[in-house]
């Protein structure tokens, strides 16, 4: 069984534009069923949550289905699924809430591999409480985290370790389970930024050892929003700032204001869309795992073709995505050209491969690269061989 890419592409009205989208790590295109679910929910009878009438029940159902869908996607408990506007917003909210229990002498660990979303909120929360920030360093030669000092960096003073499931710049997938094992040995919590990895892997938050795991559905065919999962008991132990009349129930305690039911319905539709890529049979969770295996295998084939094409360009391109374990996201620089010029050249030919830092501020510094000097090519399952040929032809022409 392999992915039916032609059928998959036909589900995305936007692909009729002819653009070859290599900007999946920035946000994927959206299948029609997701847009339809949003419109159907928003224009159907819809009120605030309740049980007395259909419009109230529709809102209730959208929330319940959203929690079930995210729980199936991540191998989590639906009672621990928190809705958020973005991963950045959720991470700021959780950093501020967790920091209420930190004090001088406590330590927080962040990494040089992470998007700034999983760095700055922790650094700023630590600064506000007197906690010390410790770093897991990125080795620029291997594009992997240097874990040689893990037992010293993560120690009995550590309260929290924030680490990415995969780098949105380099694709590197660090050994989260190994880092989490050490964190738990010393009683620290683990906050995993799963925004990039969720689009490319069947996530199992338990196997990862993530106490908190955040993802953004707009990176996997859904609407622009985010979700965080944690054990309900852990959420119960936390005291976010909230309005007095709003419920103290978990997970609602963390969800400020009225929820966007139509967006939540769109997320459920996106998860169902992914599950439907797998052969029939089994639970939705089983189908999500199987679908992700198909996606992974398909994207790996395309990634290898791009890597071979870049290698053929010799020293005109330096590929920085070198980690052994990584997503199909390639970051490269051009020793003799500006990446923004390269990106413009591609755009004129209907190919979107952006140049920039992608908010991966710390990895950029660790790689010692000038800002805006690189190009990122990320794959989504709707990319096909023709997209890859166009990309490589246009790059060869430019260089
Ligand atoms: C790895 C990673 N983390 C966090 C974010 C921020 O996500 P959001 O836009 O939902 O705040 C991004 C966005 O590109 C990302 O790629």
GROMACS .gro file of C-alpha atoms and ligand atoms in nm:
model
  415
    1UNK     CA    1   0.000   0.000   0.000
    2UNK     CA    2   0.133   0.341  -0.089
    3UNK     CA    3  -0.006   0.692  -0.084
    4UNK     CA    4  -0.246   0.776  -0.369
    5UNK     CA    5  -0.090   1.115  -0.438
    6UNK     CA    6  -0.308   1.203  -0.739
    7UNK     CA    7  -0.624   1.148  -0.532
    8UNK     CA    8  -0.472   1.337  -0.242
    9UNK     CA    9  -0.384   1.636  -0.462
   10UNK     CA   10  -0.736   1.646  -0.600
   11UNK     CA   11  -0.861   1.713  -0.245
   12UNK     CA   12  -0.676   2.048  -0.233
   13UNK     CA   13  -0.851   2.318  -0.442
   14UNK     CA   14  -0.556   2.555  -0.396
   15UNK     CA   15  -0.322   2.328  -0.593
   16UNK     CA   16  -0.511   2.432  -0.907
   17UNK     CA   17  -0.300   2.749  -0.883
   18UNK     CA   18  -0.009   2.546  -1.020
   19UNK     CA   19   0.220   2.663  -0.740
   20UNK     CA   20   0.470   2.401  -0.624
   21UNK     CA   21   0.449   2.446  -0.248
   22UNK     CA   22   0.767   2.369  -0.055
   23UNK     CA   23   0.651   2.586   0.236
   24UNK     CA   24   0.476   2.308   0.432
   25UNK     CA   25   0.684   2.376   0.747
   26UNK     CA   26   0.543   2.729   0.740
   27UNK     CA   27   0.188   2.605   0.687
   28UNK     CA   28   0.025   2.350   0.459
   29UNK     CA   29  -0.248   2.392   0.201
   30UNK     CA   30  -0.600   2.305   0.312
   31UNK     CA   31  -0.822   2.030   0.172
   32UNK     CA   32  -1.180   2.122   0.074
   33UNK     CA   33  -1.328   1.905   0.351
   34UNK     CA   34  -1.162   2.122   0.617
   35UNK     CA   35  -1.297   2.446   0.472
   36UNK     CA   36  -1.640   2.283   0.438
   37UNK     CA   37  -1.639   2.173   0.802
   38UNK     CA   38  -1.553   2.527   0.914
   39UNK     CA   39  -1.830   2.679   0.698
   40UNK     CA   40  -2.085   2.412   0.794
   41UNK     CA   41  -2.026   2.463   1.165
   42UNK     CA   42  -2.019   2.841   1.147
   43UNK     CA   43  -2.330   2.877   0.932
   44UNK     CA   44  -2.527   2.597   1.097
   45UNK     CA   45  -2.723   2.655   1.416
   46UNK     CA   46  -2.454   2.761   1.662
   47UNK     CA   47  -2.474   2.915   2.009
   48UNK     CA   48  -2.268   2.911   2.322
   49UNK     CA   49  -2.210   2.564   2.464
   50UNK     CA   50  -2.504   2.395   2.631
   51UNK     CA   51  -2.737   2.099   2.604
   52UNK     CA   52  -3.088   2.238   2.581
   53UNK     CA   53  -3.118   2.305   2.208
   54UNK     CA   54  -2.950   2.196   1.883
   55UNK     CA   55  -2.742   2.510   1.839
   56UNK     CA   56  -2.594   2.471   2.189
   57UNK     CA   57  -2.536   2.102   2.136
   58UNK     CA   58  -2.354   2.174   1.806
   59UNK     CA   59  -2.103   2.391   1.993
   60UNK     CA   60  -2.065   2.124   2.260
   61UNK     CA   61  -2.010   1.860   1.993
   62UNK     CA   62  -1.748   2.065   1.808
   63UNK     CA   63  -1.545   2.098   2.129
   64UNK     CA   64  -1.577   1.730   2.224
   65UNK     CA   65  -1.487   1.614   1.873
   66UNK     CA   66  -1.185   1.846   1.862
   67UNK     CA   67  -1.051   1.702   2.188
   68UNK     CA   68  -1.110   1.344   2.067
   69UNK     CA   69  -0.940   1.412   1.734
   70UNK     CA   70  -0.629   1.570   1.885
   71UNK     CA   71  -0.612   1.294   2.146
   72UNK     CA   72  -0.621   1.029   1.871
   73UNK     CA   73  -0.359   1.215   1.670
   74UNK     CA   74  -0.114   1.240   1.959
   75UNK     CA   75  -0.197   0.930   2.164
   76UNK     CA   76  -0.326   1.149   2.446
   77UNK     CA   77  -0.621   1.176   2.684
   78UNK     CA   78  -0.903   1.393   2.538
   79UNK     CA   79  -0.961   1.540   2.886
   80UNK     CA   80  -0.609   1.688   2.866
   81UNK     CA   81  -0.645   1.863   2.527
   82UNK     CA   82  -0.625   2.244   2.553
   83UNK     CA   83  -0.721   2.468   2.261
   84UNK     CA   84  -0.501   2.769   2.182
   85UNK     CA   85  -0.476   3.040   1.918
   86UNK     CA   86  -0.116   2.944   1.837
   87UNK     CA   87   0.167   2.735   1.980
   88UNK     CA   88   0.337   3.061   2.071
   89UNK     CA   89   0.037   3.178   2.272
   90UNK     CA   90   0.000   2.843   2.450
   91UNK     CA   91   0.369   2.828   2.533
   92UNK     CA   92   0.363   3.180   2.676
   93UNK     CA   93   0.053   3.096   2.880
   94UNK     CA   94   0.199   2.774   3.015
   95UNK     CA   95   0.540   2.927   3.085
   96UNK     CA   96   0.380   3.201   3.294
   97UNK     CA   97   0.161   2.955   3.484
   98UNK     CA   98   0.443   2.709   3.550
   99UNK     CA   99   0.678   2.991   3.650
  100UNK     CA  100   0.450   3.078   3.941
  101UNK     CA  101   0.614   2.787   4.124
  102UNK     CA  102   0.976   2.870   4.030
  103UNK     CA  103   1.218   3.065   4.245
  104UNK     CA  104   1.586   3.158   4.267
  105UNK     CA  105   1.809   2.853   4.245
  106UNK     CA  106   1.569   2.666   4.015
  107UNK     CA  107   1.693   2.586   3.666
  108UNK     CA  108   1.519   2.572   3.328
  109UNK     CA  109   1.669   2.397   3.026
  110UNK     CA  110   1.617   2.512   2.667
  111UNK     CA  111   1.795   2.412   2.347
  112UNK     CA  112   1.975   2.576   2.057
  113UNK     CA  113   1.774   2.359   1.818
  114UNK     CA  114   1.437   2.509   1.902
  115UNK     CA  115   1.213   2.760   1.726
  116UNK     CA  116   1.201   3.075   1.938
  117UNK     CA  117   0.848   2.978   2.046
  118UNK     CA  118   1.000   2.715   2.277
  119UNK     CA  119   1.292   2.930   2.394
  120UNK     CA  120   1.197   3.292   2.463
  121UNK     CA  121   0.884   3.230   2.675
  122UNK     CA  122   1.094   3.012   2.910
  123UNK     CA  123   1.391   3.251   2.915
  124UNK     CA  124   1.163   3.544   2.996
  125UNK     CA  125   0.967   3.349   3.261
  126UNK     CA  126   1.295   3.239   3.419
  127UNK     CA  127   1.422   3.597   3.423
  128UNK     CA  128   1.104   3.713   3.598
  129UNK     CA  129   1.149   3.455   3.876
  130UNK     CA  130   1.526   3.445   3.922
  131UNK     CA  131   1.553   3.093   3.780
  132UNK     CA  132   1.870   3.010   3.587
  133UNK     CA  133   1.855   2.914   3.217
  134UNK     CA  134   2.074   2.625   3.102
  135UNK     CA  135   2.130   2.529   2.739
  136UNK     CA  136   2.159   2.210   2.539
  137UNK     CA  137   2.391   2.311   2.253
  138UNK     CA  138   2.356   2.244   1.881
  139UNK     CA  139   2.655   2.089   1.708
  140UNK     CA  140   2.667   2.276   1.374
  141UNK     CA  141   2.866   1.998   1.207
  142UNK     CA  142   2.612   1.725   1.275
  143UNK     CA  143   2.303   1.952   1.308
  144UNK     CA  144   2.224   1.748   1.622
  145UNK     CA  145   2.201   1.841   1.987
  146UNK     CA  146   2.518   1.779   2.186
  147UNK     CA  147   2.397   1.560   2.470
  148UNK     CA  148   2.741   1.483   2.614
  149UNK     CA  149   2.666   1.706   2.915
  150UNK     CA  150   2.300   1.606   2.953
  151UNK     CA  151   2.334   1.470   3.309
  152UNK     CA  152   2.505   1.789   3.424
  153UNK     CA  153   2.276   2.036   3.239
  154UNK     CA  154   1.964   1.852   3.356
  155UNK     CA  155   2.019   1.808   3.729
  156UNK     CA  156   1.835   1.807   4.061
  157UNK     CA  157   1.776   2.186   4.035
  158UNK     CA  158   1.602   2.154   3.696
  159UNK     CA  159   1.229   2.231   3.701
  160UNK     CA  160   1.155   2.212   3.330
  161UNK     CA  161   1.317   2.100   3.005
  162UNK     CA  162   1.182   2.258   2.685
  163UNK     CA  163   1.280   2.070   2.370
  164UNK     CA  164   1.156   2.042   2.015
  165UNK     CA  165   1.017   1.723   1.861
  166UNK     CA  166   1.183   1.833   1.536
  167UNK     CA  167   1.357   2.148   1.416
  168UNK     CA  168   1.152   2.357   1.173
  169UNK     CA  169   1.479   2.479   1.020
  170UNK     CA  170   1.698   2.171   0.990
  171UNK     CA  171   1.446   1.890   1.029
  172UNK     CA  172   1.658   1.735   1.308
  173UNK     CA  173   1.460   1.508   1.541
  174UNK     CA  174   1.643   1.505   1.875
  175UNK     CA  175   1.615   1.201   2.105
  176UNK     CA  176   1.328   1.347   2.307
  177UNK     CA  177   1.259   1.023   2.497
  178UNK     CA  178   1.621   1.007   2.616
  179UNK     CA  179   1.613   1.372   2.728
  180UNK     CA  180   1.275   1.320   2.897
  181UNK     CA  181   1.406   1.013   3.081
  182UNK     CA  182   1.683   1.221   3.234
  183UNK     CA  183   1.442   1.507   3.314
  184UNK     CA  184   1.204   1.271   3.491
  185UNK     CA  185   1.492   1.110   3.684
  186UNK     CA  186   1.549   1.449   3.850
  187UNK     CA  187   1.179   1.535   3.884
  188UNK     CA  188   1.165   1.795   3.605
  189UNK     CA  189   0.877   1.846   3.363
  190UNK     CA  190   0.922   1.816   2.986
  191UNK     CA  191   0.759   2.060   2.741
  192UNK     CA  192   0.782   1.942   2.380
  193UNK     CA  193   0.730   2.170   2.080
  194UNK     CA  194   0.565   1.929   1.840
  195UNK     CA  195   0.468   2.189   1.580
  196UNK     CA  196   0.708   2.065   1.312
  197UNK     CA  197   0.721   1.693   1.395
  198UNK     CA  198   0.345   1.634   1.412
  199UNK     CA  199   0.316   1.687   1.036
  200UNK     CA  200   0.564   1.408   0.970
  201UNK     CA  201   0.527   1.141   1.236
  202UNK     CA  202   0.276   0.940   1.430
  203UNK     CA  203   0.320   1.109   1.766
  204UNK     CA  204   0.282   0.913   2.089
  205UNK     CA  205   0.322   1.161   2.371
  206UNK     CA  206   0.357   0.884   2.628
  207UNK     CA  207   0.643   0.716   2.439
  208UNK     CA  208   0.813   1.055   2.396
  209UNK     CA  209   0.788   1.126   2.768
  210UNK     CA  210   0.630   1.466   2.702
  211UNK     CA  211   0.448   1.613   3.001
  212UNK     CA  212   0.327   1.889   2.770
  213UNK     CA  213   0.314   1.863   2.392
  214UNK     CA  214   0.202   2.148   2.168
  215UNK     CA  215   0.115   2.136   1.797
  216UNK     CA  216  -0.042   2.365   1.535
  217UNK     CA  217  -0.302   2.212   1.301
  218UNK     CA  218  -0.227   2.460   1.023
  219UNK     CA  219   0.095   2.263   0.972
  220UNK     CA  220  -0.108   1.948   0.897
  221UNK     CA  221  -0.397   2.065   0.674
  222UNK     CA  222  -0.603   2.226   0.950
  223UNK     CA  223  -0.704   2.581   1.035
  224UNK     CA  224  -0.473   2.835   1.199
  225UNK     CA  225  -0.480   2.742   1.568
  226UNK     CA  226  -0.297   2.519   1.816
  227UNK     CA  227  -0.353   2.248   2.074
  228UNK     CA  228  -0.162   2.142   2.380
  229UNK     CA  229  -0.194   1.804   2.549
  230UNK     CA  230  -0.102   1.703   2.903
  231UNK     CA  231  -0.224   1.456   3.162
  232UNK     CA  232  -0.547   1.588   3.316
  233UNK     CA  233  -0.401   1.540   3.666
  234UNK     CA  234  -0.105   1.761   3.577
  235UNK     CA  235  -0.339   2.029   3.443
  236UNK     CA  236  -0.544   2.001   3.766
  237UNK     CA  237  -0.231   2.088   3.964
  238UNK     CA  238  -0.182   2.417   3.777
  239UNK     CA  239  -0.334   2.758   3.847
  240UNK     CA  240  -0.351   2.979   3.536
  241UNK     CA  241  -0.482   3.333   3.564
  242UNK     CA  242  -0.848   3.326   3.470
  243UNK     CA  243  -1.174   3.511   3.509
  244UNK     CA  244  -1.371   3.441   3.827
  245UNK     CA  245  -1.696   3.333   3.657
  246UNK     CA  246  -1.519   3.103   3.408
  247UNK     CA  247  -1.509   2.734   3.492
  248UNK     CA  248  -1.228   2.582   3.694
  249UNK     CA  249  -1.272   2.253   3.509
  250UNK     CA  250  -0.979   2.106   3.319
  251UNK     CA  251  -0.895   2.165   3.034
  252UNK     CA  252  -1.134   2.466   3.012
  253UNK     CA  253  -0.942   2.635   3.296
  254UNK     CA  254  -0.670   2.713   3.040
  255UNK     CA  255  -0.897   2.824   2.756
  256UNK     CA  256  -0.970   3.193   2.792
  257UNK     CA  257  -1.297   3.323   2.652
  258UNK     CA  258  -1.539   3.167   2.405
  259UNK     CA  259  -1.396   2.886   2.196
  260UNK     CA  260  -1.394   2.907   1.812
  261UNK     CA  261  -1.623   2.610   1.744
  262UNK     CA  262  -1.591   2.637   1.366
  263UNK     CA  263  -1.210   2.627   1.384
  264UNK     CA  264  -1.227   2.328   1.614
  265UNK     CA  265  -1.454   2.151   1.364
  266UNK     CA  266  -1.195   2.225   1.096
  267UNK     CA  267  -0.924   2.061   1.308
  268UNK     CA  268  -1.137   1.748   1.348
  269UNK     CA  269  -1.190   1.738   0.972
  270UNK     CA  270  -0.812   1.768   0.915
  271UNK     CA  271  -0.742   1.476   1.150
  272UNK     CA  272  -1.013   1.270   0.978
  273UNK     CA  273  -0.861   1.363   0.643
  274UNK     CA  274  -0.522   1.225   0.749
  275UNK     CA  275  -0.681   0.909   0.894
  276UNK     CA  276  -0.862   0.850   0.565
  277UNK     CA  277  -0.527   0.828   0.382
  278UNK     CA  278  -0.471   0.488   0.545
  279UNK     CA  279  -0.633   0.164   0.442
  280UNK     CA  280  -0.967   0.098   0.610
  281UNK     CA  281  -0.987  -0.083   0.940
  282UNK     CA  282  -0.902  -0.028   1.302
  283UNK     CA  283  -0.963   0.271   1.522
  284UNK     CA  284  -0.899   0.627   1.406
  285UNK     CA  285  -0.576   0.618   1.608
  286UNK     CA  286  -0.468   0.300   1.421
  287UNK     CA  287  -0.545   0.466   1.089
  288UNK     CA  288  -0.356   0.782   1.186
  289UNK     CA  289  -0.049   0.577   1.271
  290UNK     CA  290  -0.077   0.384   0.942
  291UNK     CA  291  -0.136   0.704   0.741
  292UNK     CA  292   0.169   0.868   0.893
  293UNK     CA  293   0.380   0.570   0.795
  294UNK     CA  294   0.263   0.606   0.435
  295UNK     CA  295   0.329   0.981   0.442
  296UNK     CA  296   0.672   0.930   0.593
  297UNK     CA  297   0.771   0.671   0.332
  298UNK     CA  298   0.643   0.886   0.045
  299UNK     CA  299   0.809   1.206   0.165
  300UNK     CA  300   1.138   1.022   0.224
  301UNK     CA  301   1.145   0.920  -0.144
  302UNK     CA  302   1.098   1.283  -0.254
  303UNK     CA  303   1.352   1.406   0.000
  304UNK     CA  304   1.614   1.168  -0.139
  305UNK     CA  305   1.551   1.296  -0.491
  306UNK     CA  306   1.598   1.655  -0.377
  307UNK     CA  307   1.912   1.565  -0.183
  308UNK     CA  308   2.059   1.392  -0.488
  309UNK     CA  309   1.974   1.699  -0.700
  310UNK     CA  310   2.138   1.934  -0.451
  311UNK     CA  311   2.445   1.712  -0.431
  312UNK     CA  312   2.478   1.734  -0.809
  313UNK     CA  313   2.506   2.114  -0.769
  314UNK     CA  314   2.840   2.055  -0.592
  315UNK     CA  315   2.987   2.343  -0.394
  316UNK     CA  316   2.724   2.587  -0.520
  317UNK     CA  317   2.501   2.468  -0.234
  318UNK     CA  318   2.577   2.384   0.130
  319UNK     CA  319   2.313   2.161   0.287
  320UNK     CA  320   2.290   2.205   0.664
  321UNK     CA  321   2.026   1.937   0.729
  322UNK     CA  322   2.260   1.654   0.822
  323UNK     CA  323   2.112   1.483   1.127
  324UNK     CA  324   2.071   1.108   1.109
  325UNK     CA  325   1.709   1.127   1.226
  326UNK     CA  326   1.513   1.408   1.059
  327UNK     CA  327   1.198   1.518   0.881
  328UNK     CA  328   1.186   1.588   0.506
  329UNK     CA  329   1.281   1.952   0.563
  330UNK     CA  330   1.602   2.072   0.401
  331UNK     CA  331   1.785   2.390   0.484
  332UNK     CA  332   2.069   2.506   0.262
  333UNK     CA  333   2.277   2.811   0.181
  334UNK     CA  334   2.445   2.937  -0.137
  335UNK     CA  335   2.808   3.049  -0.090
  336UNK     CA  336   2.790   3.283  -0.390
  337UNK     CA  337   2.428   3.392  -0.388
  338UNK     CA  338   2.169   3.556  -0.171
  339UNK     CA  339   1.896   3.307  -0.073
  340UNK     CA  340   1.629   3.576  -0.108
  341UNK     CA  341   1.730   3.621  -0.475
  342UNK     CA  342   1.710   3.245  -0.524
  343UNK     CA  343   1.367   3.238  -0.362
  344UNK     CA  344   1.246   3.521  -0.588
  345UNK     CA  345   1.381   3.337  -0.893
  346UNK     CA  346   1.180   3.028  -0.793
  347UNK     CA  347   0.868   3.232  -0.716
  348UNK     CA  348   0.874   3.377  -1.067
  349UNK     CA  349   0.848   3.018  -1.186
  350UNK     CA  350   0.559   2.930  -0.955
  351UNK     CA  351   0.771   2.755  -0.693
  352UNK     CA  352   0.750   2.854  -0.329
  353UNK     CA  353   1.066   2.781  -0.130
  354UNK     CA  354   1.110   3.067   0.116
  355UNK     CA  355   1.434   3.221   0.240
  356UNK     CA  356   1.470   3.343   0.597
  357UNK     CA  357   1.528   3.236   0.958
  358UNK     CA  358   1.181   3.095   1.018
  359UNK     CA  359   1.203   3.215   1.379
  360UNK     CA  360   1.473   2.955   1.439
  361UNK     CA  361   1.682   3.229   1.596
  362UNK     CA  362   1.903   3.009   1.813
  363UNK     CA  363   1.982   2.746   1.546
  364UNK     CA  364   2.080   3.028   1.311
  365UNK     CA  365   2.319   3.168   1.568
  366UNK     CA  366   2.461   2.825   1.642
  367UNK     CA  367   2.520   2.761   1.273
  368UNK     CA  368   2.694   3.099   1.258
  369UNK     CA  369   2.501   3.203   0.950
  370UNK     CA  370   2.409   3.554   0.846
  371UNK     CA  371   2.038   3.621   0.884
  372UNK     CA  372   1.827   3.556   0.570
  373UNK     CA  373   2.112   3.361   0.411
  374UNK     CA  374   1.935   3.030   0.368
  375UNK     CA  375   1.652   2.861   0.186
  376UNK     CA  376   1.416   2.603   0.331
  377UNK     CA  377   1.251   2.333   0.127
  378UNK     CA  378   0.988   2.138   0.315
  379UNK     CA  379   0.777   1.854   0.185
  380UNK     CA  380   0.411   1.781   0.233
  381UNK     CA  381   0.233   1.471   0.102
  382UNK     CA  382   0.072   1.673  -0.180
  383UNK     CA  383   0.413   1.745  -0.333
  384UNK     CA  384   0.488   1.524  -0.630
  385UNK     CA  385   0.775   1.432  -0.860
  386UNK     CA  386   0.690   1.716  -1.098
  387UNK     CA  387   0.722   1.970  -0.812
  388UNK     CA  388   1.065   1.827  -0.734
  389UNK     CA  389   1.179   1.841  -1.099
  390UNK     CA  390   1.067   2.204  -1.127
  391UNK     CA  391   1.248   2.294  -0.805
  392UNK     CA  392   1.576   2.133  -0.910
  393UNK     CA  393   1.560   2.272  -1.266
  394UNK     CA  394   1.494   2.625  -1.140
  395UNK     CA  395   1.773   2.607  -0.881
  396UNK     CA  396   2.019   2.474  -1.141
  397UNK     CA  397   1.920   2.755  -1.375
  398UNK     CA  398   1.969   3.015  -1.098
  399UNK     CA  399   2.307   2.889  -0.982
  400LIG     C1  400   0.881   2.423   1.531
  400LIG     C2  401   0.784   2.536   1.547
  400LIG     N1  402   0.749   2.573   1.670
  400LIG     C3  403   0.661   2.673   1.691
  400LIG     C4  404   0.608   2.743   1.588
  400LIG     C5  405   0.510   2.854   1.617
  400LIG     O1  406   0.381   2.805   1.591
  400LIG     P1  407   0.256   2.903   1.600
  400LIG     O2  408   0.252   2.979   1.473
  400LIG     O3  409   0.138   2.809   1.615
  400LIG     O4  410   0.277   2.989   1.719
  400LIG     C6  411   0.643   2.711   1.457
  400LIG     C7  412   0.590   2.787   1.343
  400LIG     O5  413   0.643   2.786   1.234
  400LIG     C8  414   0.733   2.603   1.435
  400LIG     O6  415   0.769   2.565   1.313
   0.00000   0.00000   0.00000
